[in-house]
Structures are given as C-alpha cells and as structure tokens.
PDB file of C-alpha atoms in Angstrom:
ATOM      1  CA  UNK A   9     -10.241  16.689 -10.028  1.00  0.00           C
ATOM      2  CA  UNK A  10      -9.881  15.078  -6.672  1.00  0.00           C
ATOM      3  CA  UNK A  11      -8.065  11.803  -6.319  1.00  0.00           C
ATOM      4  CA  UNK A  12      -6.906   9.601  -3.469  1.00  0.00           C
ATOM      5  CA  UNK A  13      -4.235   6.972  -3.973  1.00  0.00           C
ATOM      6  CA  UNK A  14      -3.483   4.127  -1.632  1.00  0.00           C
ATOM      7  CA  UNK A  15      -0.605   2.353  -3.289  1.00  0.00           C
ATOM      8  CA  UNK A  16      -0.604  -0.599  -0.916  1.00  0.00           C
ATOM      9  CA  UNK A  17      -3.276  -3.050  -1.979  1.00  0.00           C
ATOM     10  CA  UNK A  18      -2.574  -5.598   0.730  1.00  0.00           C
ATOM     11  CA  UNK A  19      -0.322  -5.679   3.756  1.00  0.00           C
ATOM     12  CA  UNK A  20       0.332  -8.651   5.979  1.00  0.00           C
ATOM     13  CA  UNK A  21       2.017  -8.300   9.346  1.00  0.00           C
ATOM     14  CA  UNK A  22       2.474 -10.389  12.433  1.00  0.00           C
ATOM     15  CA  UNK A  23       0.780  -9.332  15.627  1.00  0.00           C
ATOM     16  CA  UNK A  24       2.614  -6.648  17.612  1.00  0.00           C
ATOM     17  CA  UNK A  25       4.361  -5.282  14.551  1.00  0.00           C
ATOM     18  CA  UNK A  26       3.902  -1.632  13.651  1.00  0.00           C
ATOM     19  CA  UNK A  27       2.383  -0.926  10.252  1.00  0.00           C
ATOM     20  CA  UNK A  28       1.949   2.240   8.201  1.00  0.00           C
ATOM     21  CA  UNK A  29      -0.750   2.663   5.587  1.00  0.00           C
ATOM     22  CA  UNK A  30       0.044   5.252   2.951  1.00  0.00           C
ATOM     23  CA  UNK A  31      -2.345   7.788   1.461  1.00  0.00           C
ATOM     24  CA  UNK A  32      -1.574  10.391  -1.174  1.00  0.00           C
ATOM     25  CA  UNK A  33      -4.200  12.830  -2.366  1.00  0.00           C
ATOM     26  CA  UNK A  34      -4.726  15.335  -5.149  1.00  0.00           C
ATOM     27  CA  UNK A  35      -6.947  18.379  -5.019  1.00  0.00           C
ATOM     28  CA  UNK A  36      -6.995  21.935  -6.297  1.00  0.00           C
ATOM     29  CA  UNK A  37      -9.015  23.148  -3.343  1.00  0.00           C
ATOM     30  CA  UNK A  38      -7.326  25.090  -0.578  1.00  0.00           C
ATOM     31  CA  UNK A  39      -9.924  23.940   1.926  1.00  0.00           C
ATOM     32  CA  UNK A  40     -10.476  20.233   2.159  1.00  0.00           C
ATOM     33  CA  UNK A  41     -10.860  17.437   4.643  1.00  0.00           C
ATOM     34  CA  UNK A  42      -9.144  14.097   4.903  1.00  0.00           C
ATOM     35  CA  UNK A  43     -10.563  10.995   6.535  1.00  0.00           C
ATOM     36  CA  UNK A  44      -9.635   7.451   7.406  1.00  0.00           C
ATOM     37  CA  UNK A  45     -12.232   4.700   7.689  1.00  0.00           C
ATOM     38  CA  UNK A  46     -12.006   1.064   8.683  1.00  0.00           C
ATOM     39  CA  UNK A  47     -14.196  -1.507   6.945  1.00  0.00           C
ATOM     40  CA  UNK A  48     -14.349  -4.887   8.677  1.00  0.00           C
ATOM     41  CA  UNK A  49     -15.785  -7.925   6.840  1.00  0.00           C
ATOM     42  CA  UNK A  50     -19.295  -6.932   7.927  1.00  0.00           C
ATOM     43  CA  UNK A  51     -19.067  -4.037   5.478  1.00  0.00           C
ATOM     44  CA  UNK A  52     -19.916  -1.188   7.808  1.00  0.00           C
ATOM     45  CA  UNK A  53     -17.629   1.808   7.701  1.00  0.00           C
ATOM     46  CA  UNK A  54     -16.011   2.787  10.974  1.00  0.00           C
ATOM     47  CA  UNK A  55     -14.880   6.406  11.235  1.00  0.00           C
ATOM     48  CA  UNK A  56     -11.315   6.781  12.516  1.00  0.00           C
ATOM     49  CA  UNK A  57     -10.256  10.380  11.986  1.00  0.00           C
ATOM     50  CA  UNK A  58     -11.016  13.644  10.213  1.00  0.00           C
ATOM     51  CA  UNK A  59      -8.414  16.299   9.525  1.00  0.00           C
ATOM     52  CA  UNK A  60      -8.903  19.670   7.823  1.00  0.00           C
ATOM     53  CA  UNK A  61      -6.377  21.160   5.460  1.00  0.00           C
ATOM     54  CA  UNK A  62      -5.374  23.912   7.850  1.00  0.00           C
ATOM     55  CA  UNK A  63      -4.400  21.610  10.656  1.00  0.00           C
ATOM     56  CA  UNK A  64      -1.145  19.818   9.996  1.00  0.00           C
ATOM     57  CA  UNK A  65      -0.671  18.654  13.520  1.00  0.00           C
ATOM     58  CA  UNK A  66      -0.107  14.967  13.783  1.00  0.00           C
ATOM     59  CA  UNK A  67      -2.538  13.086  15.940  1.00  0.00           C
ATOM     60  CA  UNK A  68      -2.272  10.092  18.186  1.00  0.00           C
ATOM     61  CA  UNK A  69      -5.176   8.088  19.514  1.00  0.00           C
ATOM     62  CA  UNK A  70      -4.139   5.041  21.457  1.00  0.00           C
ATOM     63  CA  UNK A  71      -2.305   2.715  19.083  1.00  0.00           C
ATOM     64  CA  UNK A  72      -3.301   4.833  16.088  1.00  0.00           C
ATOM     65  CA  UNK A  73      -1.414   7.827  14.765  1.00  0.00           C
ATOM     66  CA  UNK A  74      -1.678   9.971  11.687  1.00  0.00           C
ATOM     67  CA  UNK A  75       0.945  11.989   9.848  1.00  0.00           C
ATOM     68  CA  UNK A  76      -0.428  14.792   7.669  1.00  0.00           C
ATOM     69  CA  UNK A  77       2.056  16.513   5.363  1.00  0.00           C
ATOM     70  CA  UNK A  78       0.686  19.066   2.923  1.00  0.00           C
ATOM     71  CA  UNK A  79       4.086  19.446   1.252  1.00  0.00           C
ATOM     72  CA  UNK A  80       3.856  15.885  -0.034  1.00  0.00           C
ATOM     73  CA  UNK A  81       0.028  15.680  -0.095  1.00  0.00           C
ATOM     74  CA  UNK A  82       0.121  12.696   2.175  1.00  0.00           C
ATOM     75  CA  UNK A  83      -1.939  11.571   5.125  1.00  0.00           C
ATOM     76  CA  UNK A  84      -0.427   8.345   6.413  1.00  0.00           C
ATOM     77  CA  UNK A  85      -1.849   6.135   9.114  1.00  0.00           C
ATOM     78  CA  UNK A  86       0.232   4.067  11.535  1.00  0.00           C
ATOM     79  CA  UNK A  87      -0.951   1.298  13.798  1.00  0.00           C
ATOM     80  CA  UNK A  88       1.452   0.530  16.603  1.00  0.00           C
ATOM     81  CA  UNK A  89       1.637  -2.955  18.087  1.00  0.00           C
ATOM     82  CA  UNK A  90      -0.953  -4.322  15.663  1.00  0.00           C
ATOM     83  CA  UNK A  91      -3.563  -6.786  16.810  1.00  0.00           C
ATOM     84  CA  UNK A  92      -5.604  -9.404  14.981  1.00  0.00           C
ATOM     85  CA  UNK A  93      -8.705  -7.251  15.476  1.00  0.00           C
ATOM     86  CA  UNK A  94      -7.061  -4.592  13.331  1.00  0.00           C
ATOM     87  CA  UNK A  95      -7.487  -6.842  10.289  1.00  0.00           C
ATOM     88  CA  UNK A  96      -9.763  -4.984   7.876  1.00  0.00           C
ATOM     89  CA  UNK A  97      -9.775  -2.825   4.791  1.00  0.00           C
ATOM     90  CA  UNK A  98      -8.737   0.743   5.498  1.00  0.00           C
ATOM     91  CA  UNK A  99      -9.831   3.614   3.303  1.00  0.00           C
ATOM     92  CA  UNK A 100      -8.424   7.092   3.057  1.00  0.00           C
ATOM     93  CA  UNK A 101     -10.912   9.666   1.757  1.00  0.00           C
ATOM     94  CA  UNK A 102     -10.995  13.307   0.686  1.00  0.00           C
ATOM     95  CA  UNK A 103     -13.790  15.862   0.767  1.00  0.00           C
ATOM     96  CA  UNK A 104     -13.929  19.371  -0.606  1.00  0.00           C
ATOM     97  CA  UNK A 105     -16.819  20.232   1.690  1.00  0.00           C
ATOM     98  CA  UNK A 106     -18.098  23.708   0.665  1.00  0.00           C
ATOM     99  CA  UNK A 107     -18.011  22.943  -3.054  1.00  0.00           C
ATOM    100  CA  UNK A 108     -19.660  19.670  -4.025  1.00  0.00           C
ATOM    101  CA  UNK A 109     -19.322  18.201  -0.570  1.00  0.00           C
ATOM    102  CA  UNK A 110     -18.486  14.833  -2.099  1.00  0.00           C
ATOM    103  CA  UNK A 111     -16.402  12.304  -0.216  1.00  0.00           C
ATOM    104  CA  UNK A 112     -14.034  10.500  -2.529  1.00  0.00           C
ATOM    105  CA  UNK A 113     -12.437   7.273  -1.399  1.00  0.00           C
ATOM    106  CA  UNK A 114      -9.052   5.807  -2.124  1.00  0.00           C
ATOM    107  CA  UNK A 115      -8.721   2.265  -3.382  1.00  0.00           C
ATOM    108  CA  UNK A 116      -8.260   0.856   0.095  1.00  0.00           C
ATOM    109  CA  UNK A 117      -5.607  -1.236   1.794  1.00  0.00           C
ATOM    110  CA  UNK A 118      -6.390  -4.707   3.080  1.00  0.00           C
ATOM    111  CA  UNK A 119      -4.526  -5.237   6.325  1.00  0.00           C
ATOM    112  CA  UNK A 120      -4.110  -8.772   7.563  1.00  0.00           C
ATOM    113  CA  UNK A 121      -2.648  -9.180  11.023  1.00  0.00           C
ATOM    114  CA  UNK A 122      -1.494 -12.721  11.672  1.00  0.00           C
ATOM    115  CA  UNK A 123      -1.418 -14.114  15.211  1.00  0.00           C
TER     116      UNK A 123
ATOM    117  CA  UNK B   6     -24.569  10.519  17.409  1.00  0.00           C
ATOM    118  CA  UNK B   7     -26.183  10.949  14.023  1.00  0.00           C
ATOM    119  CA  UNK B   8     -27.452   7.654  12.668  1.00  0.00           C
ATOM    120  CA  UNK B   9     -28.466   6.625   9.180  1.00  0.00           C
ATOM    121  CA  UNK B  10     -30.620   3.523   9.039  1.00  0.00           C
ATOM    122  CA  UNK B  11     -30.345   1.561   5.788  1.00  0.00           C
ATOM    123  CA  UNK B  12     -32.698  -1.227   4.723  1.00  0.00           C
ATOM    124  CA  UNK B  13     -32.671  -3.926   3.672  1.00  0.00           C
ATOM    125  CA  UNK B  14     -29.265  -5.219   4.707  1.00  0.00           C
ATOM    126  CA  UNK B  15     -29.441  -8.062   2.213  1.00  0.00           C
ATOM    127  CA  UNK B  16     -31.679  -8.698  -0.739  1.00  0.00           C
ATOM    128  CA  UNK B  17     -31.803 -11.352  -3.417  1.00  0.00           C
ATOM    129  CA  UNK B  18     -33.917 -10.629  -6.451  1.00  0.00           C
ATOM    130  CA  UNK B  19     -34.609 -12.154  -9.817  1.00  0.00           C
ATOM    131  CA  UNK B  20     -33.122 -10.697 -12.937  1.00  0.00           C
ATOM    132  CA  UNK B  21     -35.426  -8.110 -14.466  1.00  0.00           C
ATOM    133  CA  UNK B  22     -37.089  -7.038 -11.246  1.00  0.00           C
ATOM    134  CA  UNK B  23     -36.595  -3.782  -9.363  1.00  0.00           C
ATOM    135  CA  UNK B  24     -35.231  -3.342  -5.881  1.00  0.00           C
ATOM    136  CA  UNK B  25     -35.630  -0.357  -3.561  1.00  0.00           C
ATOM    137  CA  UNK B  26     -33.096   0.518  -0.900  1.00  0.00           C
ATOM    138  CA  UNK B  27     -34.005   3.021   1.818  1.00  0.00           C
ATOM    139  CA  UNK B  28     -31.850   5.257   3.927  1.00  0.00           C
ATOM    140  CA  UNK B  29     -33.349   7.185   6.812  1.00  0.00           C
ATOM    141  CA  UNK B  30     -31.666   9.747   9.008  1.00  0.00           C
ATOM    142  CA  UNK B  31     -32.961   8.959  12.470  1.00  0.00           C
ATOM    143  CA  UNK B  32     -32.118  11.984  14.578  1.00  0.00           C
ATOM    144  CA  UNK B  33     -31.147  14.693  12.157  1.00  0.00           C
ATOM    145  CA  UNK B  34     -32.225  16.224   8.881  1.00  0.00           C
ATOM    146  CA  UNK B  35     -30.187  15.229   5.882  1.00  0.00           C
ATOM    147  CA  UNK B  36     -30.463  17.718   3.055  1.00  0.00           C
ATOM    148  CA  UNK B  37     -27.818  15.821   1.113  1.00  0.00           C
ATOM    149  CA  UNK B  38     -27.195  12.115   0.875  1.00  0.00           C
ATOM    150  CA  UNK B  39     -24.670  10.208  -1.155  1.00  0.00           C
ATOM    151  CA  UNK B  40     -25.019   6.777  -2.699  1.00  0.00           C
ATOM    152  CA  UNK B  41     -22.021   4.513  -3.190  1.00  0.00           C
ATOM    153  CA  UNK B  42     -21.518   1.137  -4.822  1.00  0.00           C
ATOM    154  CA  UNK B  43     -18.771  -1.245  -3.844  1.00  0.00           C
ATOM    155  CA  UNK B  44     -17.854  -4.337  -5.837  1.00  0.00           C
ATOM    156  CA  UNK B  45     -15.976  -7.141  -4.025  1.00  0.00           C
ATOM    157  CA  UNK B  46     -12.467  -6.155  -3.046  1.00  0.00           C
ATOM    158  CA  UNK B  47     -12.858  -2.717  -4.574  1.00  0.00           C
ATOM    159  CA  UNK B  48     -13.323   0.789  -3.324  1.00  0.00           C
ATOM    160  CA  UNK B  49     -16.508   2.695  -2.704  1.00  0.00           C
ATOM    161  CA  UNK B  50     -17.487   4.450  -5.882  1.00  0.00           C
ATOM    162  CA  UNK B  51     -19.764   7.459  -5.633  1.00  0.00           C
ATOM    163  CA  UNK B  52     -22.840   6.943  -7.785  1.00  0.00           C
ATOM    164  CA  UNK B  53     -24.876  10.040  -7.091  1.00  0.00           C
ATOM    165  CA  UNK B  54     -25.613  12.912  -4.771  1.00  0.00           C
ATOM    166  CA  UNK B  55     -29.171  13.067  -3.555  1.00  0.00           C
ATOM    167  CA  UNK B  56     -30.597  16.468  -2.648  1.00  0.00           C
ATOM    168  CA  UNK B  57     -33.878  16.891  -0.816  1.00  0.00           C
ATOM    169  CA  UNK B  58     -36.568  18.288  -3.042  1.00  0.00           C
ATOM    170  CA  UNK B  59     -34.522  18.307  -6.239  1.00  0.00           C
ATOM    171  CA  UNK B  60     -33.125  15.937  -8.815  1.00  0.00           C
ATOM    172  CA  UNK B  61     -30.142  13.832  -7.915  1.00  0.00           C
ATOM    173  CA  UNK B  62     -26.765  14.536  -9.458  1.00  0.00           C
ATOM    174  CA  UNK B  63     -25.228  11.450 -11.008  1.00  0.00           C
ATOM    175  CA  UNK B  64     -21.558  10.725 -11.470  1.00  0.00           C
ATOM    176  CA  UNK B  65     -20.213  10.149 -14.931  1.00  0.00           C
ATOM    177  CA  UNK B  66     -21.028   6.701 -16.227  1.00  0.00           C
ATOM    178  CA  UNK B  67     -23.911   6.037 -13.849  1.00  0.00           C
ATOM    179  CA  UNK B  68     -27.227   5.459 -15.629  1.00  0.00           C
ATOM    180  CA  UNK B  69     -29.827   7.675 -14.009  1.00  0.00           C
ATOM    181  CA  UNK B  70     -32.702   5.723 -15.551  1.00  0.00           C
ATOM    182  CA  UNK B  71     -31.401   2.513 -14.057  1.00  0.00           C
ATOM    183  CA  UNK B  72     -30.558   3.842 -10.614  1.00  0.00           C
ATOM    184  CA  UNK B  73     -33.493   5.981  -9.567  1.00  0.00           C
ATOM    185  CA  UNK B  74     -32.898   8.184  -6.575  1.00  0.00           C
ATOM    186  CA  UNK B  75     -35.650   9.913  -4.662  1.00  0.00           C
ATOM    187  CA  UNK B  76     -35.063  12.275  -1.769  1.00  0.00           C
ATOM    188  CA  UNK B  77     -38.575  13.421  -1.011  1.00  0.00           C
ATOM    189  CA  UNK B  78     -38.074  14.360   2.600  1.00  0.00           C
ATOM    190  CA  UNK B  79     -35.296  15.533   4.890  1.00  0.00           C
ATOM    191  CA  UNK B  80     -35.124  12.122   6.521  1.00  0.00           C
ATOM    192  CA  UNK B  81     -35.507   9.678   3.655  1.00  0.00           C
ATOM    193  CA  UNK B  82     -33.585   8.935   0.486  1.00  0.00           C
ATOM    194  CA  UNK B  83     -34.236   5.896  -1.671  1.00  0.00           C
ATOM    195  CA  UNK B  84     -32.283   4.162  -4.403  1.00  0.00           C
ATOM    196  CA  UNK B  85     -34.195   1.927  -6.788  1.00  0.00           C
ATOM    197  CA  UNK B  86     -32.273  -0.426  -9.018  1.00  0.00           C
ATOM    198  CA  UNK B  87     -34.587  -0.959 -11.960  1.00  0.00           C
ATOM    199  CA  UNK B  88     -34.583  -4.051 -14.144  1.00  0.00           C
ATOM    200  CA  UNK B  89     -31.743  -5.485 -12.129  1.00  0.00           C
ATOM    201  CA  UNK B  90     -29.244  -7.810 -13.763  1.00  0.00           C
ATOM    202  CA  UNK B  91     -26.503  -9.994 -12.274  1.00  0.00           C
ATOM    203  CA  UNK B  92     -23.898  -7.339 -12.997  1.00  0.00           C
ATOM    204  CA  UNK B  93     -25.761  -5.003 -10.631  1.00  0.00           C
ATOM    205  CA  UNK B  94     -24.978  -7.335  -7.756  1.00  0.00           C
ATOM    206  CA  UNK B  95     -22.956  -5.262  -5.366  1.00  0.00           C
ATOM    207  CA  UNK B  96     -22.785  -3.630  -1.957  1.00  0.00           C
ATOM    208  CA  UNK B  97     -24.687  -0.337  -1.880  1.00  0.00           C
ATOM    209  CA  UNK B  98     -24.144   2.132   0.924  1.00  0.00           C
ATOM    210  CA  UNK B  99     -25.590   5.539   1.633  1.00  0.00           C
ATOM    211  CA  UNK B 100     -24.071   8.449   3.476  1.00  0.00           C
ATOM    212  CA  UNK B 101     -25.213  11.794   4.822  1.00  0.00           C
ATOM    213  CA  UNK B 102     -23.040  14.804   5.387  1.00  0.00           C
ATOM    214  CA  UNK B 103     -23.228  16.355   8.817  1.00  0.00           C
ATOM    215  CA  UNK B 104     -22.933  19.990   9.864  1.00  0.00           C
ATOM    216  CA  UNK B 105     -19.988  19.017  12.045  1.00  0.00           C
ATOM    217  CA  UNK B 106     -17.888  18.458   8.930  1.00  0.00           C
ATOM    218  CA  UNK B 107     -18.223  14.725   8.968  1.00  0.00           C
ATOM    219  CA  UNK B 108     -20.230  12.029   7.325  1.00  0.00           C
ATOM    220  CA  UNK B 109     -22.334   9.220   8.666  1.00  0.00           C
ATOM    221  CA  UNK B 110     -22.941   5.998   6.769  1.00  0.00           C
ATOM    222  CA  UNK B 111     -25.685   3.449   6.573  1.00  0.00           C
ATOM    223  CA  UNK B 112     -24.803  -0.161   7.261  1.00  0.00           C
ATOM    224  CA  UNK B 113     -25.035  -1.086   3.591  1.00  0.00           C
ATOM    225  CA  UNK B 114     -27.181  -3.332   1.418  1.00  0.00           C
ATOM    226  CA  UNK B 115     -25.791  -6.405  -0.226  1.00  0.00           C
ATOM    227  CA  UNK B 116     -27.721  -6.950  -3.440  1.00  0.00           C
ATOM    228  CA  UNK B 117     -27.588 -10.258  -5.270  1.00  0.00           C
ATOM    229  CA  UNK B 118     -29.359 -10.571  -8.598  1.00  0.00           C
ATOM    230  CA  UNK B 119     -29.970 -14.136  -9.744  1.00  0.00           C
TER     231      UNK B 119
END
C-alpha cells in the first residue's frame, strides 16, 4: 500500500530563516510520481512540483528547492529565506499513475513564518 | 491551463437534508475524477474515484449510499451527501487527473450541517 509520512506537524520560523519540510513515502511501484502542494487558509491547493520516480535530479525554483532521494524514499522541500506569505499547510503526495491513478496525501505540515 | 470549477464554495444545510456538490472540467475532458474530504487541521482523505459512465470506486470505510457520486459526462462529476448530519461537516474537494501526469483541483466546498 502507498503511504506518505510528514513527521513535522507544525513548524514555526522567523522570516528570512531557511526551513526544510520532510516527506517520506512508501510504495511497491517502480513507477510513481511525487508532488508538493501548498494550501493557504482559503483552502485551495496550489501545485508546487511534480517529480517522477526516474528523475532523481534535485530542483530549484526561486526560493524553493527539492531533494529527491530514492535510497531513503524521501522527497524533502526547502524554502530559503522564508517570508510571511509562505505561511500555509504544505502537503507531500504520491501517485502510482498507471495503476489506480490515485493521489495519496501526507498528513501535511503547517508552516508559520513570523515577521 | 486545465481548470476544474467546483460549486458551491460554501453551503449550510439542515440535518437530514441532502446536498449536491458539482465539479466541472472547463476546458478538457475528465474521464476520472477524485473526491476528497478534509476535516479541520487534517489531511485530504480520498473518498472515491469517479469514472465517466461507470460506477464510482469507494475507498474503504466510505459509505457509498451516503456519498453518491455521479459522473454522467466527461465534464461533470457530482457528489451528493445524503441525509447529512453534523459529523459530515467538512471541506470537500474534487480533482481530475490530466494527461500531462498532473492533477488539477477544484476550489473546494465547505459544508456545514446544522
């Protein structure tokens, strides 16, 4: 069965600090996709990144970066120089695509960035 | 980009009544849609997978007679919460899978049963 674990329930940082959100996943599939979403208080889900299981290259997008390591089944997300607008709940998610095509979410991490 | 329009955004209903939530794909055909429920400060839990023209597949523990899903066309999937009770109050959100290996989400419906 697929499972996504986000061990950090809540994180509080001061503006301009760097912060890393952890994500560990479990799957028996060899082909799968990993995602990160941001959910602000409005409730809408904002897509941040998608990574397939064959691409272990780390990615950087502005202040955001992602570290994908298949050896440890982790897909961690780092925000550099955090800002108050980064405050939200962040979800890591896993999809098997081709099989059931379901997207399974982790428990989420509430990030609070204090001014 | 691909957009899923979800309505209503908020609804308050009396206990015992039924509520219908609609999700429409505006510029693409969605053969598969997913319905999630999110309780306050919790994760999004997959309730069911909605397939156009066939019966929905429900996740374990989700009552199919209480949460009726209809996916009659390639652009519309509906979730009806029947005989709603206060414990059904939650945030419901739909999603469609895209050919480009991603997913697009509706804006969610906040249901309050009084």
